[in-house]
Every structure is written in structure tokens, then in C-alpha cells.
Amino acid sequence: MGLTALLRLRTRRQYLLARAVRRRRQLTPVADRTDSLPAQPILLFSTVRNERVRLPYFLAYYRRLGIDHFLIVDNGSDDGTREFLAEQPDVSVWSTTAGYKQSRFGMDWMMHLLRRHGHGRWCLTVDVDEFLVYPFCETRPLRALTDWLDSAEAPSFAAMILDMYPKGAMHEQPYREGQNPFEIAQYFDSGNYVISRNPLYRNLWIQGGPRARLFFTDRPQRAPAMNKVPLVKWDRVYAYVSSTHMLLPPRLNLVYDDQGGEKPSGVLLHAKFLDTFAAKAAEELARGEHYAQSVEYRAYREGIARERDLWCNWSEKYINWRQLEVLGLMSKGNWA
Amino acid sequence: MTQASTLGVVMLCHAALDRAAQLARHWAMHGCPVVIHVDARTPHAQFEGLRSALKDLPDIRFTPRLPCEWGTFGLVQATLDAATRMLADFTQVSHVLLASGSCLPIKPVRALQAHLSAEPGIDFIESVTTADVGWTIGGLNEERFTLRFPFSWKRQRRFFDGYVALQRKLGFRRSLPKGLVPHLGSQWWCLTRRTLEGILNLPDRGRIDRYFKRVWIPDESYFQSLVRQVSTSIESRSLTLSKFDYQGRPYIFYDDHLHLLRQADAFIARKAWHQADVLYQTFLTRDGDRAHATEPSPGKINRLFAKAVERRVKGRPGLYMQSRFPVRARGAALAAAPYGVFSGFAPLFTDFQPWLGRALDARVHGHLFAFDRVQFAGGETVYKGGLSDSPTLRDYNPRSFLANLIWNTRGETQCFQFGPEDEQDIAPTIASDPNASIFLISGAFAVPLWQSGRSAQEVRAEAARLQKVESDFIYMLKGVETKARIRIWSLAEFIENPAEPLEQLVDLLNPRAAHRVTELPQLLDLRGFGSFLQDLRNQGMAPVLMGDFPSDVELAQPNPPFARPRIVR
């Protein structure tokens, strides 16, 4: 990489950090319990808006994996989300009514909290509909993974998004509070992901899955990115560039081996396509606060009307992480 | 009189001292005195916690704390101090075991004691000459002993590497202490009192220690070398199961390894994760694990870790995913399995695709790279793995499309048709893929044009274009970059004797075919094609790729040659 490119990335990173510092004033603490963190905690960071129904299962899922504390920004919910979170003993909540889009889709707020509380700690940054699956996650807590990553001197861990969907129309099986969403959204596309490498940021750019298959057939380059690096041993000089898809400095994006070997990686099961989705799509379209002028949501709305169902004959039914590893969606690498 | 051996345990600890306390208690409860050394870099409060946790046990000692950085002499010095203390304080000890704060006894302590009593004079220490070790990391074997290593490998890597390079360049060599033959081996050993005393009382130990202070990773060589000078009966294997990954880090055991550890033939396992509660609970009970002893099957553990290394170093061929993305220059074969590409066959036969599927026991697709849509076998709109038949999606990243198709259908050979009328972006990829077999009948693209019923004048431009595309493809296939297996026939050559090429391709793609192919597909009646070619010539085009296609008069000759051909055996 040339000197100019390095300088460009450095400038970009400093700009992102400065944004995060500037926008910290938008956050008002609702319940700040970060003083009582245990030693070397594993932290989870998230931005939510009107997710009251999904939160109980989300919190339970990550508590079971071994998240010690949740740091959550509530972006103007009016369904009791904030109050619910504030009651939880292992959750700290900040609230803001500022624009989601103007805050780089919440990433400025996330980065401020990461800088403030994540330095030198393992931090998982996920949305409320993303559920991390990693090798041996049924028998080994997240701490086993982060200890191993520490010993391997790996500062970051890849987990691509895997869109999960039900068989039949989304509204046919309503989601109940506390329910495992993957009882409904049981299916996924196992082998239609296309990959290219971004030479500047050195990350892999992955697209595909049911969204590309159904909603982006005529403009595949607009299909959403599936690559994510959600788990990072944070340092206050790090920056997420675009959602959690890629990071700066670029070495954090080297979560893959380019000589034929496999590094360990996981998957973020994406519980987006439930009955709650139609309402969400309508709301997001009205707000216009999502990526690329809500082009995704518009495509869904048109697509949903047309397709009804994301399921196809070759949809794979989810069993466990070993299945995902056999299919080649994730890898144990040399963690045995 | 056979006296029961008394085992003493030297424990080197640096973290997770709550587990160290649990382990020390386990040893002590089973009559094994323990001498503990705690790294000086461990916080004092933790050390005090360990002390107070063990203060009810009389046979536990602590030695002064030294800093033990990985790969330095501190670890050896700590071991020497603790061993000296052990031999002095506990005169009943006949064997000393070196263990870490995460070395978990996986067999009952009395089984270990019995093992030692059975052959009381044996020293269990892995000790291999530098010429014979194959497992060291960083390419440093003998040079560990002949170069100096004043810099830390972990903290001052650049200086470390630079100084090694400099010494190599200058041809620097240290002289070894007299009588020392360098040996390497696992740092976890179990020595007899006599041997250990022999090492501690070596006449020139001061000089030896000074020498080893500048040896790299002396804890893998100090005792392993010196034991050769004092012991007469060495069993060169460790009683401690310790596996290293390809970068020299020890593998860690978790709760889900319980079953494997029960089948290990070693007595101690290094290292158990500090939160592996099930392992600690199971093995640290009175008299050890009381599960019904399974037949030892140490191969299972070896295989598990060998596979992990292979996955990390080589990975699964043909898989492209978020944590494996080989670049071309590294010799990465593209596809996960062999596949066949057929150009010009389908238009010559009435039933080529079904025939090929039967003959090869393979999945035969149409033109996967057709402009209008992906022609999956059976006309499916979505194929295995969720591949779409949308040409836009395919053309967005044709390499990924093909790699995905071959990966998704592992276990079933894939074949597809490909010709000059298709999207050509994929051509360089299949040409350079060692897993591709490309069979091409040049000039066959003209047959559908002839069959279309349009006049030579109308199809002339199209024929010329297709011929250009196909000759470019053939030119590429003959280039140096090509790694695919290639067979090319001109149309004229092919129809002269279609059976032989067909047989060849079946042999190539399905060498283990259960039965030989006797039935061949039905060739089209090509009478009239010759004059079509002549018409093209008359229109000013030069159809060259077909070869010397016989005129209709010749084709009409010896009886009907286009009856279904059969191979006579």
C-alpha cells in the first residue's frame, strides 16, 4: 500500500473518531451501570429503536453466551424499550432523539461508547436482530473464544450475516415476546455468496443470500454487504467504517487467510424476516433513515409484494453451528 | 523390597491461581508434596490469595518469585530453585514431576504412582537430538544453542530477528560447554531423585547456567540436554499430554474434550482452560476420575489436532468464504471438485445431455453462461445453495458463481455446456482451473445456424462473430496459463469417428465407471451442412474451425454413417 493510501486511511480514521467525540453530547445517560463492571468484562454494544418485543430473547441469548454487560443506545423508542432496558441489572442505557442517519446509522454513538468503555476489552457490536454463532458455541462460552483469540494474538473475529427466513409468508407465524426467532425463521441460503476483496481496506466484501437472490437481481452491486467483524478487542484508536462491515486500521479486517488456510470465524444469524418486518419496513421508509435512501427497504416492499416468500426448494433448514461449518459458511480454523 | 514411589510436584504458575490452588490441593491430598513458583509478574494480591487458600496444607512450599518470560532462562531458574527446595524439604520424595498451573491430572494419582513404582529407576523426559526434531517453530533448532538471544521474541521481535540474521551473516558460533550434547523436548518431565540431584550437583553448573542464559527457549533444552550426562535409563516421552499448534502455542482442553481425555494414554494434560469446570470437577475428585476406564485411544486426540492444523494451513480446497480467500498467485485451485465443460456437443446429437448424465453418472447442465438465463439441469430457476438463474447475478461475479456451484454440489460431478454464443467472462477462470476438463468441437457452433433455416446471407455476420469468439477461446486454451485438461477436435475430425472422442471423455471424467459405455447418443443427420458451409464461403466468410468438412456427396457415400454408432468389443 502506498504512502498516500495510508495517509488517506489515517485521515479517514481520525475523522470518524472526531465525529464520535463530537456526537457524544447527543447521548443522555438513562441508566449508567458501567462503574460496577467486573474485571476484564466482555461487552455488547447496540443501538435500538422500538424493539421491546425482541429484547427479552436477545438479552437472554447473549447472557447465556457470557456477555457481562450490555451498553445500549435507545434512539427515540416509544414502546417501552427504554424503560425495560433501564430495569435490567446488567444493562446501561443512553438515550437520544437525534437522527439515526446523521449519526452514521448509530455508529458514531457506538464508537463513542466503545472508546469510552471498550478500550482493552473484547467488544461485540451487534444489532438486536443479530445472533452470534461461533465454533463450539453450544459447549464453550464466549470467554473461551476471546481467551483463545488473545493467545493467538488475533484482535478481531469475523462473523458474516446470514439472513434467516420462514417458510411461507412472514405474517403467517407471528413472533411472540421471548420466543427464539429461529423457531420461525428456520431457513437460510447456504451457497450463493459472492466475494471480492477491497484492496484499500483489505476486507472481503460479501454479498448474497435471499435478499440478493430476490430483491437485487437487476442491480446486484446494490445488494447489502454480508461481511461483518462484530467482535474486536477494542482500542480507543480503532474505528468502524461502515456499520460493523469493516474497520480501521485495515489490519483488523484481515480476518481471513489468503494462502489457502482457514481462520476461525462465526456467523451472525439475522432474524430480520419475521412478521415484525413489514411494519418496520413501512416505518423506515417513512423515516428515510436507513442505508442508501432506504433503497433496501423499498426493494423489500416491492419484492415482498411480488414474491411473498423467501423460501425456495434449496433453502437449508438450520440445525447448529456444525452444519454451518460443514457448509463452509464459517470455520473452526485451528481452534479444536 | 519394592518401595512405593513418592511423587513430588513442582508447579510453575502465572495466571488463574484459583485453579492452581485447586490442583495443588489435589496433589497434596494424594500424598504428593508440592513446591509452587509463581511468576513475579503476577499481581501480589493473587499470590497472597493462593498462599492463604493453601495454608491448611503442611506439605506445600513456595519459592521466591522470579520473572518468567516465555522463552527465557527465568523458567529454568524457577524450576531449579523449586526442585532444590523439593529435594531438601521432602526426603521421602523419589520422583519429581514438573507441571504448570494448568496441567490437569487425567488419571488417578495412585495410577501414576504405580506406574513410577513399576520401573523405579526410569526418567520420563522427552529428549531428542537437534538433528531429529521436526517440530520446532521459527526454523531454529541447532542455532538455539550456537547463537545468542539477548532480545525478547515476544516484545522485541525485530531486534530478535535482526540479531539472528546478523549472527548468521557474520558466521558467529558459540562454543558449547564441554560434554554437552544439545537435546530438545517437551518441558514437562518426571525425573528420579537421583537424576535430579545429579543435574543440580554437576561440577561446572555455574558455567552451564551462564551458557543456557543465552540459549533460546532453554526450558525445552536445559534438562533435556543435561539429563543425558547423568542418567542411564531415560524413557524419552513425556507423561504429560501437550499438543502444540502450528505456531507453537499449546492447545487448550475444554469441557467438550472430556471424552477424548478419558481415552488418552498420558497421565497429565496440558493445558486445561481455566473455566473448564466439567474437566476440573471430573478429574480433581478423590482418587481421580472414577468413570469406567475406557480403552486408551490416543490416536483420536492426535487426529483432532492434526486436522485442526491442516484446516488452518491448507483449508478446504475450492471453498471461498469469509475466513478463507486464497489469492490466485498462491496456486489456489479454483473449484472444489473436477467438472466437465462441453463445447459443441449438444447441437450435434439429439440426446447428448441425457446420454452424458447416464454415461458419467453426473449432473449435466445446459449453458450455465447463456446470455438470457442460467440453464440449470432440469430447467430449475434456483439451484443448490440458492443459486439464482438470473444472468445479472451470475455475471456480477462469475467466478464466485462457478466456485459456489462446484462447492455446493460436492460429491456429484458437474458438467455444463459452454460455447461462443455464451457470456465469455468466465473463460480465463475455467482455462486456468486444474479441476476443469474442457472438451471442444471447433466449428460446431455453425450447426444450429444451419438448422435455423435462415439463409447463409442472413447468418453470415453471426457466424463470423461466433467463429472469432471461439478461436479466441481456443487460443487461450493453448496458452501457458492453462491448467485445465483439454481435448479439441474439429467438427470434421469428430464426425469421422464420433465414438472414439466420446469414449475418451467418459474415461477421463469417470475413470471408475462401473460398466463400459456401449450405447452412444444419436448423431444428427448432417446432410446439407456441407453446402451450407459452401454458401457461407460464397458470402465471403471463411469457416475454418470446422476443418475439412466433407461435401454432401461424400457424406452420402458408404451407407448411412449417421446411424446410431456402437462400439464393438
Short mmCIF file of N, CA, C and O in Angstrom, two decimals, chain B residues 342-386:
data_model
loop_
_atom_site.label_atom_id
_atom_site.label_comp_id
_atom_site.label_asym_id
_atom_site.label_seq_id
_atom_site.Cartn_x
_atom_site.Cartn_y
_atom_site.Cartn_z
N PHE B 342 -18.36 -28.70 -21.85
CA PHE B 342 -18.57 -29.29 -23.18
C PHE B 342 -18.97 -28.21 -24.16
O PHE B 342 -19.94 -27.49 -23.95
N SER B 343 -18.20 -28.12 -25.23
CA SER B 343 -18.49 -27.09 -26.21
C SER B 343 -18.72 -27.75 -27.56
O SER B 343 -17.86 -28.48 -28.06
N GLY B 344 -19.89 -27.54 -28.13
CA GLY B 344 -20.16 -28.04 -29.48
C GLY B 344 -20.75 -29.43 -29.53
O GLY B 344 -20.99 -29.95 -30.62
N PHE B 345 -20.99 -30.07 -28.41
CA PHE B 345 -21.53 -31.44 -28.44
C PHE B 345 -23.05 -31.43 -28.59
O PHE B 345 -23.59 -32.14 -29.43
N ALA B 346 -23.69 -30.61 -27.76
CA ALA B 346 -25.15 -30.66 -27.71
C ALA B 346 -25.81 -30.47 -29.08
O ALA B 346 -26.75 -31.20 -29.42
N PRO B 347 -25.34 -29.55 -29.92
CA PRO B 347 -26.03 -29.37 -31.21
C PRO B 347 -25.84 -30.53 -32.18
O PRO B 347 -26.60 -30.65 -33.14
N LEU B 348 -24.85 -31.39 -31.94
CA LEU B 348 -24.57 -32.48 -32.90
C LEU B 348 -25.41 -33.71 -32.64
O LEU B 348 -25.48 -34.61 -33.48
N PHE B 349 -25.96 -33.81 -31.44
CA PHE B 349 -26.72 -35.01 -31.08
C PHE B 349 -28.15 -34.63 -30.72
O PHE B 349 -28.40 -33.51 -30.29
N THR B 350 -29.03 -35.56 -30.84
CA THR B 350 -30.40 -35.26 -30.45
C THR B 350 -30.58 -35.43 -28.94
O THR B 350 -31.48 -34.85 -28.35
N ASP B 351 -29.71 -36.22 -28.32
CA ASP B 351 -29.93 -36.56 -26.91
C ASP B 351 -28.62 -36.55 -26.13
O ASP B 351 -28.36 -37.43 -25.32
N PHE B 352 -27.76 -35.53 -26.38
CA PHE B 352 -26.44 -35.56 -25.76
C PHE B 352 -26.50 -35.43 -24.24
O PHE B 352 -25.85 -36.18 -23.51
N GLN B 353 -27.29 -34.48 -23.73
CA GLN B 353 -27.28 -34.22 -22.29
C GLN B 353 -27.76 -35.40 -21.46
O GLN B 353 -27.09 -35.80 -20.51
N PRO B 354 -28.90 -36.01 -21.82
CA PRO B 354 -29.30 -37.20 -21.06
C PRO B 354 -28.28 -38.33 -21.17
O PRO B 354 -28.00 -39.02 -20.17
N TRP B 355 -27.72 -38.50 -22.36
CA TRP B 355 -26.71 -39.56 -22.53
C TRP B 355 -25.51 -39.32 -21.63
O TRP B 355 -25.04 -40.22 -20.95
N LEU B 356 -25.03 -38.06 -21.59
CA LEU B 356 -23.85 -37.74 -20.79
C LEU B 356 -24.12 -37.99 -19.31
O LEU B 356 -23.29 -38.54 -18.59
N GLY B 357 -25.31 -37.61 -18.87
CA GLY B 357 -25.68 -37.83 -17.48
C GLY B 357 -25.63 -39.31 -17.12
O GLY B 357 -25.14 -39.68 -16.06
N ARG B 358 -26.12 -40.16 -18.03
CA ARG B 358 -26.09 -41.60 -17.77
C ARG B 358 -24.67 -42.14 -17.81
O ARG B 358 -24.25 -42.90 -16.93
N ALA B 359 -23.91 -41.71 -18.83
CA ALA B 359 -22.56 -42.27 -19.02
C ALA B 359 -21.61 -41.88 -17.89
O ALA B 359 -20.75 -42.65 -17.51
N LEU B 360 -21.77 -40.68 -17.37
CA LEU B 360 -20.83 -40.19 -16.36
C LEU B 360 -21.37 -40.31 -14.96
O LEU B 360 -20.65 -40.08 -14.00
N ASP B 361 -22.65 -40.61 -14.84
CA ASP B 361 -23.30 -40.57 -13.55
C ASP B 361 -23.10 -39.17 -12.94
O ASP B 361 -22.65 -39.02 -11.81
N ALA B 362 -23.38 -38.16 -13.75
CA ALA B 362 -23.10 -36.78 -13.36
C ALA B 362 -24.33 -35.93 -13.57
O ALA B 362 -25.30 -36.34 -14.20
N ARG B 363 -24.28 -34.72 -13.01
CA ARG B 363 -25.32 -33.74 -13.23
C ARG B 363 -24.94 -32.93 -14.45
O ARG B 363 -23.86 -32.34 -14.50
N VAL B 364 -25.79 -32.92 -15.47
CA VAL B 364 -25.46 -32.23 -16.71
C VAL B 364 -26.36 -31.01 -16.87
O VAL B 364 -27.57 -31.14 -17.00
N HIS B 365 -25.73 -29.85 -16.83
CA HIS B 365 -26.47 -28.61 -17.02
C HIS B 365 -26.43 -28.20 -18.48
O HIS B 365 -25.60 -28.69 -19.25
N GLY B 366 -27.32 -27.28 -18.83
CA GLY B 366 -27.26 -26.69 -20.16
C GLY B 366 -26.18 -25.62 -20.18
O GLY B 366 -25.16 -25.74 -19.50
N HIS B 367 -26.43 -24.56 -20.92
CA HIS B 367 -25.46 -23.46 -20.99
C HIS B 367 -25.59 -22.62 -19.72
O HIS B 367 -26.46 -21.78 -19.61
N LEU B 368 -24.69 -22.86 -18.74
CA LEU B 368 -24.76 -22.11 -17.48
C LEU B 368 -24.49 -20.63 -17.71
O LEU B 368 -24.94 -19.79 -16.95
N PHE B 369 -23.74 -20.34 -18.79
CA PHE B 369 -23.35 -18.95 -19.00
C PHE B 369 -24.06 -18.34 -20.21
O PHE B 369 -23.55 -17.43 -20.85
N ALA B 370 -25.26 -18.86 -20.51
CA ALA B 370 -26.05 -18.29 -21.60
C ALA B 370 -26.44 -16.85 -21.26
O ALA B 370 -26.56 -16.50 -20.09
N PHE B 371 -26.63 -16.05 -22.29
CA PHE B 371 -26.92 -14.63 -22.06
C PHE B 371 -28.28 -14.41 -21.38
O PHE B 371 -28.43 -13.55 -20.53
N ASP B 372 -29.26 -15.19 -21.81
CA ASP B 372 -30.61 -14.89 -21.33
C ASP B 372 -30.91 -15.45 -19.95
O ASP B 372 -31.61 -14.84 -19.16
N ARG B 373 -30.38 -16.66 -19.62
CA ARG B 373 -30.59 -17.17 -18.28
C ARG B 373 -29.63 -18.33 -18.00
O ARG B 373 -29.06 -18.91 -18.93
N VAL B 374 -29.45 -18.64 -16.73
CA VAL B 374 -28.60 -19.76 -16.36
C VAL B 374 -29.38 -21.04 -16.57
O VAL B 374 -30.44 -21.23 -15.97
N GLN B 375 -28.89 -21.91 -17.46
CA GLN B 375 -29.65 -23.12 -17.78
C GLN B 375 -29.24 -24.26 -16.84
O GLN B 375 -28.47 -25.14 -17.21
N PHE B 376 -29.78 -24.23 -15.62
CA PHE B 376 -29.50 -25.32 -14.69
C PHE B 376 -30.14 -26.60 -15.18
O PHE B 376 -31.13 -26.57 -15.93
N ALA B 377 -29.59 -27.74 -14.74
CA ALA B 377 -30.17 -29.03 -15.10
C ALA B 377 -31.64 -29.04 -14.68
O ALA B 377 -32.00 -28.54 -13.62
N GLY B 378 -32.48 -29.62 -15.52
CA GLY B 378 -33.90 -29.71 -15.20
C GLY B 378 -34.63 -28.38 -15.30
O GLY B 378 -35.78 -28.28 -14.86
N GLY B 379 -33.96 -27.36 -15.84
CA GLY B 379 -34.60 -26.07 -16.02
C GLY B 379 -34.97 -25.38 -14.71
O GLY B 379 -35.87 -24.55 -14.67
N GLU B 380 -34.28 -25.71 -13.62
CA GLU B 380 -34.62 -25.10 -12.33
C GLU B 380 -34.31 -23.61 -12.33
O GLU B 380 -33.34 -23.17 -12.94
N THR B 381 -35.13 -22.84 -11.62
CA THR B 381 -34.88 -21.40 -11.55
C THR B 381 -33.95 -21.07 -10.39
O THR B 381 -33.28 -20.05 -10.40
N VAL B 382 -33.93 -21.91 -9.37
CA VAL B 382 -32.98 -21.76 -8.28
C VAL B 382 -32.30 -23.11 -8.12
O VAL B 382 -32.96 -24.15 -8.21
N TYR B 383 -30.99 -23.09 -7.90
CA TYR B 383 -30.29 -24.36 -7.78
C TYR B 383 -29.65 -24.48 -6.40
O TYR B 383 -29.70 -23.56 -5.58
N LYS B 384 -29.04 -25.63 -6.17
CA LYS B 384 -28.44 -25.96 -4.88
C LYS B 384 -27.72 -24.78 -4.24
O LYS B 384 -26.94 -24.12 -4.89
N GLY B 385 -27.95 -24.58 -2.97
CA GLY B 385 -27.31 -23.49 -2.26
C GLY B 385 -28.02 -22.17 -2.44
O GLY B 385 -27.61 -21.16 -1.88
N GLY B 386 -29.08 -22.16 -3.28
CA GLY B 386 -29.81 -20.91 -3.51
C GLY B 386 -29.25 -20.10 -4.67
O GLY B 386 -29.45 -18.89 -4.73
#
